[in-house]
C-alpha cells in the first residue's frame, strides 16, 4: 500500500490531498486538509505550510506524514498579486478656511448665517447683527445655555458651534432654538468676526444647502468665481448630517489634480496610457496590448511609484541579483477614497477619485526544486514538482459530478484569477490574471474608510443584518428574523456580520445599505470583470459562445454571492456555470491538489 499526496501552494491557502494507490493502479482518495500559506507563493518559506497541511491530512486517517510514499507539488512560480491605491485628486484648504464636520451628534435643524463670535466676547456683540456663537469645552453645557439665554434678549444669535459633545444638552436648555454643531475639536482656530454658515439636517436626512455650491453661494453671498472655488467644499459635505463653512478673506479652497502618470506596456503591441483616463480605458489598453512582456510607469508620478513599489516587493523575495522581475498583467478599478483634506482644521475627509491596481509580478527564477529538496530532507519522502497549476485544476474540476469535456474552469483565489479550457482531446489553454480577493478587500476597506484590512475581509465573507431589538433583526435582503433567546445588548441598534460562530459588530457607524452596495460593487468590479477577460483569452476563437461549461474553483468560489453573480452574467451566453464540488465532497476547494494525485495515475498508465 502506498500513499500519494498532492499539494497546491496558493497565494493565501496551501491545500493537500492524499490518495491510496490500489493494486489495480486506481487511486482511492482518503483525506484532505488546508492551512494558510506561509511566505509568498513559490518561495522556500512555503515548506512550513506544506508540512502543516500534510500533517493535518494524515492525522485524519491515523497516519504520519512519513508514511507518504510520494509528494507531488504544483509548479508555483513566484507570482505576487499585489495591490495599490492612488488618488487622482486632492482637496486643499489654506488660510484657515474650515469645513466640517462630525455628523453624529448635532442638535436643532435648519440653516444659520452669521459672524463668528466667541462666547467670552459676547459683550462686544452689536444688536441686530446675526452671530454664530463658538464655545470651547472649558464652558459646561449649563454655562453655555445660561449665557446664550441671557444674551438672546439683546443679540441676534442664529446658531452655535461647540467644542464638546454637548449639542443636545445645550439645545434642551435654550429658550430660543437654533441649529447647534458640536465636536469641533479645533475651535480655537475659528477666526473671530468671520462670516460663517452652518446647517443641521433633520434626523435621517443629510445637509442640502451646504452640500450644494449654489447653496453655499446663497448663504454666503458669493459671486460666480467664488462659487466655482467652493465646489470641493460642497462635494466633501455630501452625506453629512451637519456642516459648517467659513468665508475667510484670504481663504483658498481648490481641487488639486495630482500627476497621475503614464502606464507603459512593453508588449506585442507596445503602447501607453495615462492613469487618469480611468479604469475602463486602462483595461482596454491592456486588452489591445496583446501578449505583455512587462508593464512600467512614468518616473516620479503616482503610477510610476506604485508599480515600482510592487516590483520592489518582489525583488526583496528573490535573492538572485539580476532577477528578471516583470509585471505581466494589471487590473485597474475606479473607486472613491476618503482622503484627509489638506489644511482642514477639523480632520474632515473628502471622497476623492482614485484608481486601484492589482499587478501580476513574475520572475524567471523557479525555486520549486529548492522547495522539493528541503521537503525531502525534512520528511525523508520523495518529492516531485509534478504539474502546471491550471492543468491540475482542470483535472481536479472534472471530478465534479455532472461535468464532461470540453470544460472551462475559473480558479478564483486571493491574488489572481486563473482560467483554463481543457478540450475533448485533453489540450489545455490557460491564463493568469491579476486581481482577486485581496483587491476586493482593499476596495471595501478604502471606500468604507475602515482603516482595518481584517474587518474588510470579514465584510467580504459574511452577509449583514441590523439588530433592531433584543429579539429580532433585519437582514440585508429585508427579511425580518426573530430569535428565541435575547440578543447580546452590545449588538443592539448595530450592524453586524452573520459569521459561523456568532455576530461580528461593525464598529464604524456606516448604514447597512452602503456596506452592502460597496461590497457587491467591489466584487463585480474585480471578479465579474476578470472572469470575462480571462475566459475570453482561453476560449476557442476568443469567443465565450464557444464555452458551454464553467466550473468555479478556489477560495473565492466559496463566497456566498460571487458564484451567483457570475451565473447571472453568463446566462446570456448559455453557459452552465456553478461552484465545483471536487470529488463530490470538497466543494470548490482542493481542485489542484486532487489533480496532482490523479495525474500520478495517468503517468503510470
Tab-separated table of C-alpha atoms in Angstrom, residues 2 4 21-27 70 72 598-605:
chain	number	residue	atom	x	y	z
A	2	UNK	CA	1.382	3.431	-0.919
A	4	UNK	CA	0.398	9.693	-2.780
A	21	UNK	CA	-2.731	3.590	-4.872
A	22	UNK	CA	-4.529	0.261	-5.155
A	23	UNK	CA	-3.207	-2.921	-6.704
A	24	UNK	CA	-5.160	-2.342	-9.914
A	25	UNK	CA	-3.463	1.056	-10.291
A	26	UNK	CA	-6.557	3.106	-9.421
A	27	UNK	CA	-6.496	5.915	-6.874
A	70	UNK	CA	5.405	10.497	-2.840
A	72	UNK	CA	3.598	15.959	-5.739
A	598	UNK	CA	-4.941	11.974	-10.390
A	599	UNK	CA	-2.094	12.868	-12.743
A	600	UNK	CA	0.108	10.317	-10.960
A	601	UNK	CA	-2.261	7.559	-12.052
A	602	UNK	CA	-2.178	8.958	-15.602
A	603	UNK	CA	1.643	8.919	-15.671
A	604	UNK	CA	1.728	5.264	-14.579
A	605	UNK	CA	-0.787	4.061	-17.173
